[in-house]
């Protein structure tokens, strides 16, 4: 049985992901929740649209997992950098997760970046600019 993610179904239908997700939540489009994500069976998508769904090559999902380590950073500088970084990311599109781990004893900060390649690259550039300030 072929199943689609909400994103794949949205692409097939030419709709926004939020629209498809709302159809699922409203019960208009049948889906199964696996973990935190929905899966939509091909038959259910065809029943919803009233027409056959043309097969599509599976979408490739590419992510980056990176750790940036900054040595010799005291608590005050770490607070400044983390506030500016997280504040800046709050206004950007989702698609990346950033976590910070500070080791006060060794005065280093690790920034863990998980997610979309382009957004991760933007986070790298932002970190670079903040560290150079």
PDB file of C-alpha atoms in Angstrom:
ATOM      1  CA  UNK A   1       0.000   0.000   0.000  1.00  0.00           C
ATOM      2  CA  UNK A   2       1.494   3.330  -1.072  1.00  0.00           C
ATOM      3  CA  UNK A   3       1.315   6.107   1.502  1.00  0.00           C
ATOM      4  CA  UNK A   4       2.083   9.795   1.296  1.00  0.00           C
ATOM      5  CA  UNK A   5       3.195  12.360   3.837  1.00  0.00           C
ATOM      6  CA  UNK A   6       1.119  15.506   4.184  1.00  0.00           C
ATOM      7  CA  UNK A   7       3.802  17.355   2.199  1.00  0.00           C
ATOM      8  CA  UNK A   8       3.714  14.809  -0.637  1.00  0.00           C
ATOM      9  CA  UNK A   9      -0.092  14.879  -0.723  1.00  0.00           C
ATOM     10  CA  UNK A  10      -0.025  18.688  -0.848  1.00  0.00           C
ATOM     11  CA  UNK A  11       2.381  18.559  -3.810  1.00  0.00           C
ATOM     12  CA  UNK A  12       0.203  16.049  -5.642  1.00  0.00           C
ATOM     13  CA  UNK A  13      -2.922  18.114  -5.044  1.00  0.00           C
ATOM     14  CA  UNK A  14      -1.283  21.478  -5.697  1.00  0.00           C
ATOM     15  CA  UNK A  15      -2.320  22.705  -2.257  1.00  0.00           C
ATOM     16  CA  UNK A  16      -0.526  24.252   0.684  1.00  0.00           C
ATOM     17  CA  UNK A  17       0.648  21.832   3.372  1.00  0.00           C
ATOM     18  CA  UNK A  18      -1.478  23.598   6.012  1.00  0.00           C
ATOM     19  CA  UNK A  19      -4.583  23.132   3.879  1.00  0.00           C
ATOM     20  CA  UNK A  20      -4.018  19.377   3.589  1.00  0.00           C
ATOM     21  CA  UNK A  21      -3.203  19.129   7.296  1.00  0.00           C
ATOM     22  CA  UNK A  22      -6.484  20.934   8.089  1.00  0.00           C
ATOM     23  CA  UNK A  23      -8.410  18.512   5.844  1.00  0.00           C
ATOM     24  CA  UNK A  24      -6.884  15.626   7.805  1.00  0.00           C
ATOM     25  CA  UNK A  25      -7.632  17.185  11.190  1.00  0.00           C
ATOM     26  CA  UNK A  26     -11.207  18.007  10.133  1.00  0.00           C
ATOM     27  CA  UNK A  27     -11.709  14.396   9.033  1.00  0.00           C
ATOM     28  CA  UNK A  28     -12.323  15.328   5.386  1.00  0.00           C
ATOM     29  CA  UNK A  29      -9.193  13.422   4.305  1.00  0.00           C
ATOM     30  CA  UNK A  30      -8.560  10.069   5.941  1.00  0.00           C
ATOM     31  CA  UNK A  31      -5.052   9.626   7.370  1.00  0.00           C
ATOM     32  CA  UNK A  32      -3.189   7.595   9.951  1.00  0.00           C
ATOM     33  CA  UNK A  33      -0.988   9.279  12.532  1.00  0.00           C
ATOM     34  CA  UNK A  34       2.404   7.620  12.908  1.00  0.00           C
ATOM     35  CA  UNK A  35       4.418   9.260  15.643  1.00  0.00           C
ATOM     36  CA  UNK A  36       3.988  12.980  15.083  1.00  0.00           C
ATOM     37  CA  UNK A  37       3.262  12.770  11.357  1.00  0.00           C
ATOM     38  CA  UNK A  38       0.282  11.772   9.270  1.00  0.00           C
ATOM     39  CA  UNK A  39       0.368   9.218   6.459  1.00  0.00           C
ATOM     40  CA  UNK A  40      -2.275   9.233   3.764  1.00  0.00           C
ATOM     41  CA  UNK A  41      -2.983   6.059   1.818  1.00  0.00           C
ATOM     42  CA  UNK A  42      -3.124   6.373  -1.948  1.00  0.00           C
ATOM     43  CA  UNK A  43      -6.657   4.944  -1.983  1.00  0.00           C
ATOM     44  CA  UNK A  44      -7.809   7.572   0.541  1.00  0.00           C
ATOM     45  CA  UNK A  45      -6.225  10.360  -1.497  1.00  0.00           C
ATOM     46  CA  UNK A  46      -7.948   9.052  -4.636  1.00  0.00           C
ATOM     47  CA  UNK A  47     -11.283   8.819  -2.783  1.00  0.00           C
ATOM     48  CA  UNK A  48     -10.822  12.403  -1.587  1.00  0.00           C
ATOM     49  CA  UNK A  49     -10.051  13.782  -5.066  1.00  0.00           C
ATOM     50  CA  UNK A  50     -12.376  11.472  -6.990  1.00  0.00           C
ATOM     51  CA  UNK A  51      -9.628  10.667  -9.495  1.00  0.00           C
ATOM     52  CA  UNK A  52      -6.545   8.488  -9.718  1.00  0.00           C
ATOM     53  CA  UNK A  53      -3.370   9.875  -8.220  1.00  0.00           C
ATOM     54  CA  UNK A  54      -0.550   9.800 -10.718  1.00  0.00           C
ATOM     55  CA  UNK A  55       2.455   8.033  -9.239  1.00  0.00           C
ATOM     56  CA  UNK A  56       5.319  10.284  -8.412  1.00  0.00           C
ATOM     57  CA  UNK A  57       8.936   9.570  -7.699  1.00  0.00           C
ATOM     58  CA  UNK A  58       9.479   9.601  -3.950  1.00  0.00           C
ATOM     59  CA  UNK A  59      10.484  13.025  -2.705  1.00  0.00           C
ATOM     60  CA  UNK A  60      13.981  13.189  -1.353  1.00  0.00           C
ATOM     61  CA  UNK A  61      14.409  14.565   2.068  1.00  0.00           C
ATOM     62  CA  UNK A  62      17.816  16.060   2.804  1.00  0.00           C
ATOM     63  CA  UNK A  63      18.893  17.348   6.201  1.00  0.00           C
ATOM     64  CA  UNK A  64      22.076  18.527   7.833  1.00  0.00           C
ATOM     65  CA  UNK A  65      23.212  17.614  11.336  1.00  0.00           C
ATOM     66  CA  UNK A  66      26.016  19.811  12.557  1.00  0.00           C
ATOM     67  CA  UNK A  67      27.755  20.907  15.730  1.00  0.00           C
ATOM     68  CA  UNK A  68      29.507  24.249  15.922  1.00  0.00           C
ATOM     69  CA  UNK A  69      31.932  24.517  18.822  1.00  0.00           C
ATOM     70  CA  UNK A  70      33.086  27.884  20.110  1.00  0.00           C
ATOM     71  CA  UNK A  71      35.963  27.777  22.592  1.00  0.00           C
ATOM     72  CA  UNK A  72      36.986  30.461  25.061  1.00  0.00           C
ATOM     73  CA  UNK A  73      33.547  31.960  25.535  1.00  0.00           C
ATOM     74  CA  UNK A  74      32.537  33.202  28.978  1.00  0.00           C
ATOM     75  CA  UNK A  75      29.008  33.124  30.395  1.00  0.00           C
ATOM     76  CA  UNK A  76      28.250  36.759  29.509  1.00  0.00           C
ATOM     77  CA  UNK A  77      29.354  36.362  25.901  1.00  0.00           C
ATOM     78  CA  UNK A  78      27.486  33.040  25.633  1.00  0.00           C
ATOM     79  CA  UNK A  79      24.289  34.696  26.911  1.00  0.00           C
ATOM     80  CA  UNK A  80      24.665  37.523  24.355  1.00  0.00           C
ATOM     81  CA  UNK A  81      25.380  35.181  21.465  1.00  0.00           C
ATOM     82  CA  UNK A  82      22.626  32.706  22.308  1.00  0.00           C
ATOM     83  CA  UNK A  83      20.037  35.474  22.798  1.00  0.00           C
ATOM     84  CA  UNK A  84      20.888  37.078  19.478  1.00  0.00           C
ATOM     85  CA  UNK A  85      20.992  33.738  17.642  1.00  0.00           C
ATOM     86  CA  UNK A  86      17.730  32.371  19.037  1.00  0.00           C
ATOM     87  CA  UNK A  87      16.018  35.745  18.717  1.00  0.00           C
ATOM     88  CA  UNK A  88      17.018  35.954  15.072  1.00  0.00           C
ATOM     89  CA  UNK A  89      15.806  32.423  14.384  1.00  0.00           C
ATOM     90  CA  UNK A  90      12.410  33.134  15.926  1.00  0.00           C
ATOM     91  CA  UNK A  91      11.559  35.335  12.921  1.00  0.00           C
ATOM     92  CA  UNK A  92      12.832  32.889  10.273  1.00  0.00           C
ATOM     93  CA  UNK A  93      10.935  30.059   8.608  1.00  0.00           C
ATOM     94  CA  UNK A  94      10.883  26.714  10.304  1.00  0.00           C
ATOM     95  CA  UNK A  95      12.902  23.836   8.937  1.00  0.00           C
ATOM     96  CA  UNK A  96      15.798  23.921  11.340  1.00  0.00           C
ATOM     97  CA  UNK A  97      16.225  23.131  15.014  1.00  0.00           C
ATOM     98  CA  UNK A  98      18.978  24.776  17.036  1.00  0.00           C
ATOM     99  CA  UNK A  99      20.051  23.765  20.517  1.00  0.00           C
ATOM    100  CA  UNK A 100      22.826  25.222  22.648  1.00  0.00           C
ATOM    101  CA  UNK A 101      24.969  23.452  25.232  1.00  0.00           C
ATOM    102  CA  UNK A 102      27.331  25.534  27.353  1.00  0.00           C
ATOM    103  CA  UNK A 103      30.207  24.008  29.334  1.00  0.00           C
ATOM    104  CA  UNK A 104      31.127  26.661  31.884  1.00  0.00           C
ATOM    105  CA  UNK A 105      34.082  24.701  33.251  1.00  0.00           C
ATOM    106  CA  UNK A 106      35.773  24.485  29.825  1.00  0.00           C
ATOM    107  CA  UNK A 107      34.303  27.782  28.566  1.00  0.00           C
ATOM    108  CA  UNK A 108      32.944  26.368  25.337  1.00  0.00           C
ATOM    109  CA  UNK A 109      29.616  26.520  23.629  1.00  0.00           C
ATOM    110  CA  UNK A 110      28.256  23.853  21.310  1.00  0.00           C
ATOM    111  CA  UNK A 111      25.520  24.845  18.900  1.00  0.00           C
ATOM    112  CA  UNK A 112      23.657  21.856  17.489  1.00  0.00           C
ATOM    113  CA  UNK A 113      21.938  22.508  14.158  1.00  0.00           C
ATOM    114  CA  UNK A 114      19.494  20.028  12.634  1.00  0.00           C
ATOM    115  CA  UNK A 115      17.413  20.537   9.536  1.00  0.00           C
ATOM    116  CA  UNK A 116      17.099  21.967   6.069  1.00  0.00           C
ATOM    117  CA  UNK A 117      20.392  22.553   4.232  1.00  0.00           C
ATOM    118  CA  UNK A 118      19.733  26.116   3.087  1.00  0.00           C
ATOM    119  CA  UNK A 119      18.412  27.277   6.446  1.00  0.00           C
ATOM    120  CA  UNK A 120      21.328  25.537   8.200  1.00  0.00           C
ATOM    121  CA  UNK A 121      23.709  27.436   5.922  1.00  0.00           C
ATOM    122  CA  UNK A 122      21.984  30.688   6.933  1.00  0.00           C
ATOM    123  CA  UNK A 123      22.434  29.736  10.596  1.00  0.00           C
ATOM    124  CA  UNK A 124      26.158  29.121   9.969  1.00  0.00           C
ATOM    125  CA  UNK A 125      26.511  32.576   8.396  1.00  0.00           C
ATOM    126  CA  UNK A 126      24.636  34.137  11.315  1.00  0.00           C
ATOM    127  CA  UNK A 127      26.859  32.393  13.873  1.00  0.00           C
ATOM    128  CA  UNK A 128      29.943  33.501  11.954  1.00  0.00           C
ATOM    129  CA  UNK A 129      28.773  37.130  12.010  1.00  0.00           C
ATOM    130  CA  UNK A 130      27.888  36.998  15.721  1.00  0.00           C
ATOM    131  CA  UNK A 131      31.239  35.464  16.694  1.00  0.00           C
ATOM    132  CA  UNK A 132      33.140  38.122  14.722  1.00  0.00           C
ATOM    133  CA  UNK A 133      31.310  41.011  16.473  1.00  0.00           C
TER     134      UNK A 133
END
